[in-house]
Coordinates of C-alpha atoms in Angstrom, one line a residue:
Chain A
M1 CA -0.5 -24.8 -21.3
L2 CA 3.1 -24.1 -20.3
T3 CA 5.7 -25.2 -22.8
G4 CA 9.3 -26.2 -22.2
I5 CA 10.7 -22.7 -22.5
D6 CA 8.0 -21.4 -20.1
Y7 CA 9.0 -23.9 -17.5
F8 CA 12.7 -22.9 -18.0
V9 CA 11.8 -19.2 -17.5
V10 CA 9.7 -19.9 -14.3
I11 CA 12.2 -22.3 -12.7
S12 CA 15.1 -19.9 -13.5
Y13 CA 13.2 -17.1 -11.9
I14 CA 12.5 -19.1 -8.7
L15 CA 16.1 -20.3 -8.3
G16 CA 17.4 -16.8 -9.1
M17 CA 15.3 -15.3 -6.3
L18 CA 16.5 -17.9 -3.8
L19 CA 20.2 -17.3 -4.6
L20 CA 19.8 -13.5 -4.6
G21 CA 17.9 -13.5 -1.3
L22 CA 20.4 -15.8 0.4
Y23 CA 23.3 -13.5 -0.7
F24 CA 22.1 -10.9 1.8
K25 CA 22.4 -13.2 4.7
K26 CA 26.0 -11.9 5.3
F27 CA 24.7 -8.4 6.0
V28 CA 22.5 -9.5 9.0
N29 CA 24.4 -9.2 12.3
S30 CA 22.0 -7.3 14.6
S31 CA 18.2 -6.8 15.0
E32 CA 18.6 -3.4 13.4
D33 CA 20.1 -5.1 10.3
Y34 CA 17.2 -7.6 10.3
F35 CA 14.3 -5.2 10.8
L36 CA 15.7 -2.0 9.3
G37 CA 18.4 -3.2 6.9
G38 CA 21.0 -1.4 9.1
K39 CA 19.5 1.9 7.8
S40 CA 21.7 1.6 4.7
L41 CA 19.4 1.1 1.7
P42 CA 19.1 3.4 -1.3
F43 CA 15.8 5.2 -2.4
W44 CA 15.4 3.4 -5.7
A45 CA 15.4 -0.1 -4.1
I46 CA 12.9 1.0 -1.4
G47 CA 10.7 2.8 -3.9
M48 CA 10.5 -0.3 -6.2
S49 CA 9.9 -2.5 -3.2
I50 CA 7.0 -0.3 -1.9
V51 CA 5.3 -0.6 -5.3
V52 CA 5.8 -4.3 -5.9
S53 CA 4.8 -5.4 -2.4
D54 CA 1.5 -3.5 -2.9
I55 CA 0.4 -5.6 -5.8
G56 CA -0.1 -9.3 -5.6
A57 CA -1.0 -12.0 -8.2
L58 CA -4.7 -11.7 -7.1
D59 CA -4.6 -8.0 -7.7
F60 CA -3.5 -8.6 -11.3
V61 CA -6.5 -10.6 -12.1
G62 CA -9.0 -8.7 -9.8
V63 CA -8.2 -5.2 -11.1
S64 CA -8.3 -6.4 -14.7
G65 CA -11.7 -7.9 -13.9
Q66 CA -12.9 -4.7 -12.4
A67 CA -11.7 -2.7 -15.4
Y68 CA -13.6 -5.1 -17.6
R69 CA -16.8 -4.3 -15.6
Y70 CA -16.3 -0.7 -14.6
G71 CA -13.7 0.9 -16.9
V72 CA -10.8 3.2 -16.1
S73 CA -12.2 4.5 -12.8
V74 CA -10.5 1.5 -11.2
G75 CA -7.2 3.3 -11.9
N76 CA -8.1 5.9 -9.2
F77 CA -6.7 3.6 -6.6
D78 CA -3.2 3.8 -8.0
W79 CA -3.4 7.4 -9.2
V80 CA -5.3 9.8 -7.0
G81 CA -5.5 7.1 -4.4
S82 CA -1.8 6.8 -4.0
V83 CA 0.3 9.7 -5.4
P84 CA -0.9 12.7 -3.3
A85 CA -0.7 10.6 -0.2
M86 CA 2.8 9.4 -1.0
I87 CA 4.0 13.0 -1.6
L88 CA 2.5 14.2 1.7
A89 CA 4.0 11.2 3.5
A90 CA 7.4 11.8 2.0
F91 CA 7.6 15.5 3.2
I92 CA 5.7 15.4 6.5
F93 CA 5.3 12.0 8.1
I94 CA 8.2 9.8 7.0
P95 CA 10.9 12.2 8.2
Y96 CA 9.3 12.1 11.7
F97 CA 9.3 8.4 11.9
W98 CA 12.8 8.2 10.4
R99 CA 14.3 10.8 12.8
G100 CA 12.6 9.1 15.7
G101 CA 14.5 5.9 15.1
M102 CA 11.2 4.0 15.2
Y103 CA 10.7 0.4 14.1
T104 CA 6.9 0.3 13.9
I105 CA 3.9 2.6 13.6
P106 CA 2.3 1.3 16.8
E107 CA 5.6 2.2 18.5
Y108 CA 4.9 5.8 17.6
L109 CA 1.3 5.5 18.8
G110 CA 2.6 4.1 22.1
R111 CA 4.9 7.0 22.6
R112 CA 2.3 9.5 21.6
Y113 CA -0.8 8.0 23.4
N114 CA -0.3 5.0 25.6
R115 CA 0.6 1.3 25.6
S116 CA -3.1 0.3 25.1
V117 CA -3.3 2.2 21.8
R118 CA 0.1 0.7 20.7
T119 CA -1.1 -2.9 21.6
I120 CA -4.5 -2.6 19.9
A121 CA -2.9 -1.2 16.7
S122 CA -0.2 -3.8 16.7
V123 CA -2.4 -6.8 17.5
T124 CA -4.9 -5.7 14.8
W125 CA -2.1 -5.5 12.2
I126 CA -0.5 -8.8 13.3
L127 CA -3.9 -10.6 13.1
F128 CA -4.6 -9.1 9.7
F129 CA -1.2 -10.0 8.3
A130 CA -1.3 -13.6 9.8
L131 CA -4.8 -14.3 8.5
D132 CA -3.9 -12.8 5.2
L133 CA -0.9 -15.0 4.8
G134 CA -2.8 -18.3 4.7
V135 CA -5.6 -17.0 2.5
L136 CA -3.1 -15.3 0.1
F137 CA -1.2 -18.6 -0.2
W138 CA -4.3 -20.6 -1.1
A139 CA -6.0 -18.0 -3.3
S140 CA -2.9 -17.3 -5.3
A141 CA -2.1 -21.0 -5.7
V142 CA -5.6 -21.7 -6.9
L143 CA -5.2 -18.8 -9.4
L144 CA -1.9 -20.2 -10.7
N145 CA -3.5 -23.6 -11.0
V146 CA -6.4 -22.2 -13.0
L147 CA -4.1 -20.1 -15.2
M148 CA -1.3 -22.5 -15.8
G149 CA -2.3 -25.9 -14.6
W150 CA 0.5 -25.6 -11.9
P151 CA -0.4 -27.9 -9.0
I152 CA -1.6 -26.0 -5.9
W153 CA 0.7 -27.5 -3.4
I154 CA 3.8 -27.0 -5.6
S155 CA 2.9 -23.3 -5.8
I156 CA 2.5 -23.0 -2.0
L157 CA 5.5 -25.0 -1.0
S158 CA 7.9 -23.5 -3.6
T159 CA 6.8 -20.0 -2.6
A160 CA 7.0 -20.8 1.1
G161 CA 10.4 -22.5 0.8
V162 CA 12.1 -19.8 -1.3
V163 CA 10.5 -16.7 0.5
G164 CA 10.9 -18.4 3.9
L165 CA 14.6 -19.0 3.4
Y166 CA 15.6 -15.6 2.2
T167 CA 13.3 -13.8 4.7
Y168 CA 14.6 -15.9 7.6
F169 CA 18.3 -15.3 6.8
G170 CA 18.4 -12.0 5.0
G171 CA 15.7 -10.0 6.8
I172 CA 14.3 -6.8 5.2
T173 CA 17.4 -6.3 3.1
A174 CA 16.7 -9.6 1.3
V175 CA 13.0 -8.7 1.1
I176 CA 13.7 -5.3 -0.5
M177 CA 16.4 -6.4 -2.9
T178 CA 14.5 -9.4 -4.2
D179 CA 11.5 -7.0 -4.6
V180 CA 13.6 -5.0 -7.0
V181 CA 14.0 -7.9 -9.3
Q182 CA 10.4 -8.9 -8.9
M183 CA 9.3 -5.5 -9.9
I184 CA 11.4 -5.6 -13.1
I185 CA 10.0 -9.1 -13.9
M186 CA 6.4 -7.9 -13.2
F187 CA 6.8 -4.7 -15.4
T188 CA 8.4 -6.6 -18.2
G189 CA 5.7 -9.3 -18.3
G190 CA 2.9 -6.8 -17.9
F191 CA 4.1 -4.3 -20.6
A192 CA 4.7 -7.2 -23.0
L193 CA 1.0 -8.2 -22.6
V194 CA -0.2 -4.6 -22.9
F195 CA 1.7 -3.9 -26.1
L196 CA 0.7 -7.2 -27.8
S197 CA -2.9 -6.8 -26.7
L198 CA -3.0 -3.2 -28.0
D199 CA -1.8 -4.5 -31.3
A200 CA -4.5 -7.2 -31.3
V201 CA -7.3 -4.7 -30.7
G202 CA -6.1 -2.4 -33.5
G203 CA -4.7 0.4 -31.4
W204 CA -6.1 2.6 -28.6
D205 CA -8.5 4.7 -30.7
N206 CA -10.0 1.6 -32.2
M207 CA -10.5 0.0 -28.8
V208 CA -12.2 3.2 -27.4
E209 CA -14.5 3.4 -30.4
K210 CA -15.6 -0.3 -30.2
I211 CA -16.2 -0.3 -26.4
S212 CA -18.1 3.1 -26.6
T213 CA -20.6 1.6 -29.1
M214 CA -21.2 -1.6 -27.1
G215 CA -24.2 -0.1 -25.3
P216 CA -25.3 2.5 -22.7
E217 CA -23.7 0.6 -19.8
Y218 CA -20.3 1.4 -21.3
R219 CA -20.8 5.1 -21.8
N220 CA -18.8 5.9 -18.6
H221 CA -16.1 3.3 -19.3
F222 CA -13.5 5.8 -20.1
D223 CA -14.5 8.4 -17.5
I224 CA -12.1 8.4 -14.6
I225 CA -14.5 10.5 -12.6
Q226 CA -17.8 8.7 -12.2
P227 CA -21.0 10.5 -11.3
A228 CA -21.9 10.8 -7.6
D229 CA -25.1 8.7 -8.2
T230 CA -23.4 5.8 -10.0
T231 CA -24.2 2.4 -8.7
S232 CA -20.6 1.2 -9.3
P233 CA -18.3 1.2 -6.2
F234 CA -16.4 4.2 -7.4
P235 CA -18.5 7.4 -7.4
W236 CA -16.3 10.6 -7.4
T237 CA -17.5 11.4 -3.9
G238 CA -16.2 8.1 -2.5
I239 CA -12.9 8.5 -4.5
L240 CA -12.3 12.0 -3.1
F241 CA -13.5 11.7 0.5
G242 CA -13.1 8.0 1.3
L243 CA -10.0 7.1 -0.8
T244 CA -8.0 10.3 -1.4
F245 CA -8.5 11.9 2.0
V246 CA -8.7 8.9 4.3
M247 CA -7.7 5.4 3.0
A248 CA -4.8 6.5 0.8
N249 CA -3.2 8.5 3.7
A250 CA -3.9 5.8 6.3
Y251 CA -2.3 3.3 4.0
M252 CA 0.8 5.3 3.2
I253 CA 1.5 6.5 6.7
G254 CA -0.1 3.8 8.8
N255 CA 0.8 0.6 7.0
Q256 CA 3.7 -1.1 8.7
S257 CA 5.0 -2.8 5.6
I258 CA 5.1 0.5 3.7
V259 CA 6.6 2.7 6.4
Q260 CA 9.1 0.1 7.6
R261 CA 10.7 0.1 4.1
C262 CA 11.2 3.9 4.3
L263 CA 12.8 3.5 7.7
T264 CA 15.6 1.4 6.1
A265 CA 16.9 4.4 4.1
K266 CA 20.5 5.4 4.5
N267 CA 19.6 9.0 5.3
E268 CA 16.6 11.3 5.5
W269 CA 16.9 12.4 1.8
H270 CA 16.7 8.7 0.7
A271 CA 13.7 8.1 3.0
K272 CA 11.8 11.0 1.3
A273 CA 13.0 10.2 -2.2
S274 CA 11.9 6.5 -1.9
M275 CA 8.3 7.6 -1.4
I276 CA 8.3 10.1 -4.3
F277 CA 10.1 7.6 -6.6
G278 CA 7.6 5.0 -5.6
S279 CA 4.7 7.4 -6.4
A280 CA 6.2 7.8 -9.9
L281 CA 6.3 4.0 -10.4
K282 CA 2.8 3.6 -9.0
M283 CA 1.4 5.6 -11.9
F284 CA 2.4 2.7 -14.2
I285 CA 0.5 0.0 -12.3
P286 CA -2.9 0.8 -13.8
I287 CA -1.4 0.5 -17.3
L288 CA -0.2 -3.0 -16.4
V289 CA -3.3 -4.4 -14.7
L290 CA -6.1 -2.2 -16.0
F291 CA -5.5 -1.9 -19.7
P292 CA -5.5 -5.7 -20.4
G293 CA -9.0 -5.8 -18.8
L294 CA -10.2 -3.0 -21.1
M295 CA -8.7 -4.7 -24.2
A296 CA -10.4 -8.0 -23.2
L297 CA -13.7 -6.3 -23.7
V298 CA -12.9 -6.1 -27.4
V299 CA -11.2 -9.5 -27.8
H300 CA -13.5 -11.5 -25.4
P301 CA -16.8 -9.5 -25.1
G302 CA -19.7 -10.7 -22.9
L303 CA -17.8 -12.6 -20.2
E304 CA -20.0 -13.4 -17.2
D305 CA -17.0 -13.2 -14.8
G306 CA -14.7 -10.2 -15.4
D307 CA -11.9 -12.1 -13.5
Q308 CA -11.6 -14.3 -16.6
A309 CA -10.4 -11.4 -18.7
L310 CA -6.7 -11.4 -17.9
P311 CA -6.2 -15.2 -18.0
L312 CA -8.0 -15.3 -21.4
M313 CA -5.8 -12.5 -22.7
I314 CA -2.7 -14.3 -21.7
K315 CA -3.8 -17.5 -23.3
S316 CA -4.9 -15.9 -26.6
I317 CA -2.2 -13.1 -27.0
L318 CA 1.1 -14.2 -25.6
P319 CA 3.6 -16.6 -27.4
P320 CA 5.5 -19.3 -25.6
G321 CA 8.3 -17.9 -23.5
L322 CA 6.3 -14.7 -22.7
V323 CA 3.6 -16.9 -21.1
G324 CA 6.4 -18.1 -18.8
L325 CA 7.5 -14.6 -18.1
M326 CA 3.9 -13.6 -17.2
F327 CA 3.7 -16.6 -15.0
A328 CA 6.9 -15.5 -13.3
A329 CA 5.3 -12.0 -12.9
F330 CA 2.4 -13.7 -11.0
F331 CA 4.9 -15.5 -8.9
A332 CA 6.7 -12.3 -8.3
G333 CA 3.4 -10.7 -7.1
L334 CA 2.8 -13.6 -4.7
M335 CA 6.4 -13.7 -3.4
S336 CA 6.6 -9.9 -2.8
S337 CA 3.3 -10.0 -0.9
V338 CA 4.4 -12.9 1.3
D339 CA 7.8 -11.6 2.2
S340 CA 6.3 -8.3 3.2
L341 CA 3.7 -9.9 5.4
L342 CA 6.4 -12.1 7.1
N343 CA 8.9 -9.4 7.8
S344 CA 6.4 -6.8 8.9
T345 CA 4.6 -9.2 11.3
A346 CA 7.9 -10.4 12.7
T347 CA 8.9 -6.8 13.4
L348 CA 5.5 -5.9 15.0
F349 CA 5.5 -9.0 17.2
T350 CA 9.2 -8.6 18.3
K351 CA 9.1 -4.9 18.9
D352 CA 5.5 -4.2 20.1
I353 CA 4.5 -7.5 21.9
Y354 CA 7.6 -9.6 22.8
E355 CA 10.0 -6.9 23.9
P356 CA 7.5 -4.9 26.1
F357 CA 5.5 -7.8 27.5
F358 CA 7.8 -10.9 27.6
K359 CA 11.5 -9.9 27.8
K360 CA 12.7 -6.4 28.3
N361 CA 16.3 -5.4 28.1
A362 CA 17.5 -8.7 26.5
S363 CA 20.6 -8.7 24.2
D364 CA 20.3 -7.5 20.6
K365 CA 21.1 -11.1 19.4
H366 CA 18.1 -12.4 21.4
Y367 CA 15.7 -10.0 19.6
L368 CA 17.3 -10.9 16.2
K369 CA 16.6 -14.6 17.0
V370 CA 13.0 -13.9 18.1
G371 CA 12.4 -12.0 14.8
Q372 CA 13.8 -15.0 12.8
I373 CA 11.8 -17.6 14.8
T374 CA 8.6 -15.5 14.4
T375 CA 9.2 -15.4 10.6
L376 CA 9.5 -19.2 10.6
V377 CA 6.5 -19.8 12.8
L378 CA 4.3 -17.5 10.8
L379 CA 5.3 -19.2 7.6
I380 CA 4.4 -22.6 9.0
I381 CA 1.0 -21.3 10.2
G382 CA 0.4 -19.7 6.8
V383 CA 1.1 -23.0 4.9
I384 CA -0.9 -25.2 7.4
T385 CA -4.0 -22.8 7.5
S386 CA -4.0 -22.1 3.7
P387 CA -6.3 -25.1 2.7
I388 CA -8.8 -24.0 5.5
S389 CA -9.6 -20.8 3.5
S390 CA -11.0 -22.9 0.7
D391 CA -13.9 -23.7 3.1
F392 CA -14.7 -20.0 3.3
P393 CA -15.3 -18.5 -0.2
G394 CA -14.9 -14.7 -0.2
I395 CA -12.7 -14.7 2.9
Y396 CA -9.9 -12.8 1.1
V397 CA -12.2 -10.0 0.3
A398 CA -13.7 -10.2 3.8
I399 CA -10.3 -9.8 5.4
Q400 CA -9.4 -6.8 3.2
T401 CA -12.8 -5.2 3.8
F402 CA -12.4 -5.5 7.6
M403 CA -8.9 -4.0 7.4
S404 CA -10.4 -1.0 5.5
Y405 CA -12.6 -0.3 8.5
F406 CA -9.5 0.0 10.7
Q407 CA -7.9 2.6 8.4
G408 CA -10.3 5.6 9.1
P409 CA -9.9 5.5 12.9
L410 CA -6.2 4.8 12.6
F411 CA -5.6 7.8 10.4
A412 CA -7.7 10.0 12.7
I413 CA -5.5 9.3 15.7
L414 CA -2.3 9.5 13.7
L415 CA -3.3 12.8 12.2
L416 CA -4.4 14.4 15.5
G417 CA -1.5 12.7 17.4
I418 CA 1.0 14.4 15.1
F419 CA -0.7 17.8 14.5
W420 CA -2.4 18.5 17.9
K421 CA -0.7 18.7 21.2
G422 CA -4.0 18.5 23.0
S423 CA -4.8 14.9 21.8
T424 CA -4.7 12.8 25.0
Q425 CA -4.2 9.1 25.7
W426 CA -7.9 8.6 26.4
G427 CA -8.9 10.6 23.3
G428 CA -6.8 8.4 21.1
L429 CA -7.8 5.1 22.7
L430 CA -11.6 5.8 22.6
A431 CA -11.4 7.3 19.1
L432 CA -9.8 4.1 17.9
V433 CA -12.2 1.7 19.6
I434 CA -15.4 3.7 18.9
G435 CA -14.3 4.4 15.3
I436 CA -13.8 0.7 14.5
G437 CA -17.1 -0.2 16.2
F438 CA -18.9 2.5 14.1
A439 CA -17.3 1.1 10.9
I440 CA -18.5 -2.4 11.7
F441 CA -22.0 -1.0 12.5
L442 CA -22.2 0.8 9.2
N443 CA -21.1 -2.3 7.3
V444 CA -23.7 -4.5 9.0
S445 CA -26.5 -2.1 8.2
K446 CA -25.1 -0.8 4.9
D447 CA -28.3 -1.4 3.0
S448 CA -30.1 1.1 5.2
F449 CA -27.5 3.9 4.6
F450 CA -25.9 3.4 1.2
T451 CA -27.2 2.9 -2.3
I452 CA -23.9 1.9 -4.0
E453 CA -22.7 -1.8 -4.4
D454 CA -19.9 -1.8 -1.9
P455 CA -19.7 1.3 0.2
F456 CA -16.3 0.7 1.8
L457 CA -15.0 4.1 0.7
Y458 CA -17.9 5.9 2.4
I459 CA -17.6 3.8 5.5
S460 CA -13.9 4.6 5.9
W461 CA -14.7 8.4 5.5
W462 CA -17.5 8.4 8.1
S463 CA -15.6 6.3 10.6
F464 CA -12.6 8.7 10.2
I465 CA -14.9 11.7 10.9
L466 CA -16.5 10.1 14.0
S467 CA -13.0 9.1 15.4
F468 CA -11.7 12.6 14.7
I469 CA -14.6 14.2 16.6
V470 CA -14.5 11.6 19.5
N471 CA -10.7 12.2 19.9
I472 CA -11.2 16.0 20.1
L473 CA -14.2 15.8 22.5
I474 CA -12.6 13.2 24.9
S475 CA -9.2 15.0 24.8
L476 CA -10.8 18.3 25.8
M477 CA -12.2 16.5 28.9
T478 CA -9.1 14.6 30.0
E479 CA -5.6 15.4 31.2
R480 CA -3.1 16.4 28.5
H481 CA 0.5 15.2 28.2
T482 CA 3.2 17.6 29.3
D483 CA 5.1 19.4 26.6
L484 CA 8.2 17.5 27.7
A485 CA 6.5 14.1 27.1
L486 CA 5.5 15.2 23.6
Q487 CA 8.9 16.4 22.5
G488 CA 9.6 15.0 19.0
L489 CA 6.2 13.4 18.7
V490 CA 4.1 16.4 17.7
F491 CA 4.5 18.5 14.6
N492 CA 6.8 21.5 15.0
A493 CA 7.6 23.9 12.2
K494 CA 11.2 23.7 13.3
I495 CA 11.4 20.4 11.4
F496 CA 11.6 22.4 8.2
T497 CA 14.5 24.5 9.3
K498 CA 16.6 22.3 11.6
N499 CA 17.7 18.7 11.5
E500 CA 16.2 18.2 14.9
K501 CA 17.2 14.8 16.4
I502 CA 14.1 13.4 18.0
Chain B
M1 CA -26.7 12.1 4.1
L2 CA -24.1 9.3 4.6
N3 CA -24.5 8.4 0.9
F4 CA -23.4 11.9 -0.3
D5 CA -26.8 12.4 -2.1
W6 CA -26.4 16.1 -1.5
L7 CA -23.5 16.2 -3.9
S8 CA -25.2 14.3 -6.7
G9 CA -26.1 17.6 -8.5
I10 CA -22.4 18.3 -9.2
S11 CA -21.5 17.4 -12.7
Q12 CA -18.5 15.2 -13.6
E13 CA -16.7 18.2 -15.2
T14 CA -17.1 20.2 -12.0
A15 CA -15.9 17.2 -9.9
K16 CA -12.9 16.9 -12.2
M17 CA -12.0 20.6 -11.4
V18 CA -12.2 19.7 -7.7
F19 CA -9.5 17.0 -8.3
F20 CA -7.3 19.5 -10.3
S21 CA -7.7 22.0 -7.4
L22 CA -6.4 19.4 -5.1
Y23 CA -3.3 18.7 -7.2
I24 CA -2.6 22.5 -7.5
F25 CA -3.0 22.9 -3.7
I26 CA -0.5 20.0 -3.0
G27 CA 1.8 21.5 -5.6
L28 CA 1.8 24.9 -3.8
L29 CA 2.4 23.2 -0.5
V30 CA 5.5 21.4 -2.0
L31 CA 6.7 24.7 -3.5
I32 CA 6.8 26.5 -0.1
I33 CA 8.9 23.8 1.6
P34 CA 12.4 25.3 2.3
N35 CA 15.3 23.8 0.3
E36 CA 17.2 23.2 3.5
Y37 CA 14.6 20.6 4.5
I38 CA 14.4 19.1 1.1
F39 CA 18.2 18.4 1.1
Q40 CA 18.4 17.1 4.6
G41 CA 21.0 14.3 4.7
V42 CA 22.8 15.5 1.5
A43 CA 26.2 17.1 1.9
K44 CA 26.3 20.8 0.8
E45 CA 28.7 20.2 -2.1
E46 CA 26.4 17.4 -3.4
R47 CA 23.1 19.4 -3.6
F48 CA 22.6 19.3 -7.3
W49 CA 19.4 20.5 -9.0
Y50 CA 18.4 16.9 -9.9
K51 CA 18.4 15.9 -6.2
N52 CA 15.8 18.5 -5.4
L53 CA 12.8 16.5 -4.4
K54 CA 10.5 19.4 -5.0
L55 CA 11.2 19.0 -8.7
W56 CA 10.5 15.2 -8.4
A57 CA 7.2 15.8 -6.6
L58 CA 6.0 18.5 -9.0
T59 CA 6.8 16.3 -12.0
V60 CA 4.8 13.4 -10.6
L61 CA 1.9 15.7 -9.8
G62 CA 2.1 17.1 -13.3
I63 CA 1.9 13.7 -14.9
L64 CA -1.0 12.8 -12.6
A65 CA -2.9 15.9 -13.6
T66 CA -2.3 15.1 -17.3
I67 CA -3.8 11.6 -16.8
Y68 CA -6.9 13.1 -15.3
F69 CA -9.6 10.7 -19.1

């Protein structure tokens, strides 16, 4: 399906990424350079990196497929499910982490609660990222194979080679600066598809009219707020309680790969601005990935599998050259996801596991080398384990779903840890463990409790509520930390008036 | 109970107003943040109006409210 000009576009893109990423090798002289970019990066680069690392090649196809089936309500995840949380994170949480000179979220949890909470949170993230890497490689490569006929192992090895080289040598600076280019490629390819598709369906009003007359199952297709009793996975109650109040906040203040980017900012203003700029860019994502799915309903009605919507639109709408650009956009999605996983996992392992448990007080160069070796080892594990995931269909969704069960309890202990001095180490530890256990129980017995298709939004809400209550009850019965021990770790209104060094 | 059946009587229009109320609430929170905190890290002589992050946040919230189809 690819023509000569398409191959030229894709190969130019891959080589360009490699050269750009390796350019940043000269800026890495210490572990702070490697993990936090020497705290020297501007808001616009960090904001673009946050957005692009949050959307992979699989999301392009998956979200379009969901839009084909459920309509615009899928956009809630990037609109109300991101923007308010990013604004709150920018003004309240990020300045705390930035002033505290932290490298990881579990590091904050360790200072606020105890080492067990830090280790549980860190190991959970490391396992999630490591498992995700192999599955992401394989699923994305299969997708590129189906879309473009690109051989699976060429996709995996070229991505691993390019991303591995620039992440190993350039650290997070290379990750963020290549993400900037990847976002531009992704937006250019995505918008080209949207505009040409819109022309093909005869404009927006014509599309709405055609879809609305397709039958009763499409009457809510253009309602962003779905009824509470809908059978789709996106009732407004789930969107408000599960997504907006819990998962969005847990993701924006508890996800290492998001927060670590903000910690690379050159000063506190840039750290806050990066989140707000990122939230502005986030609002464009549904236009790129959701609208083609809606337009496919007009161009290719009656598809059995909604995930075929985007590939069919690319094949039927885009001319040669732009197909290559769209393919490069898919590659950009894969690369930005892989480099995030590699760098975040290397940081978590080095700072939360290796340094406290294996070798304290080593030289800075030693930790830099550990971070680089961890990156390399992870990459090799990801490539070797990627074909195994083909034996477990649905494993990508299963891993993402399991991670969503960790979000509610994590957000509960982060929220109480920051806003309540009385939250104790036992309160935090038991809230985390019991909350995750409760989420797993609800998932196993979901048919008894829920009527919607996939109740992950409800599960995250109720596991958050239980963790919140457990944390308070246990904390009231156990010994509190001293005020001195909590200095700089618990919210203080002084943060708004003084540049308090934590 | 866990399925939020007790809220199924609320119409989509009313639910939409709940979301608008949330945006207004966050907007008000942003408005009361002191400028000193907003400009933390920016030299006094470089504190131009376009660097005021309150303005950025309120613009983003305004666009989001407009989207809320």
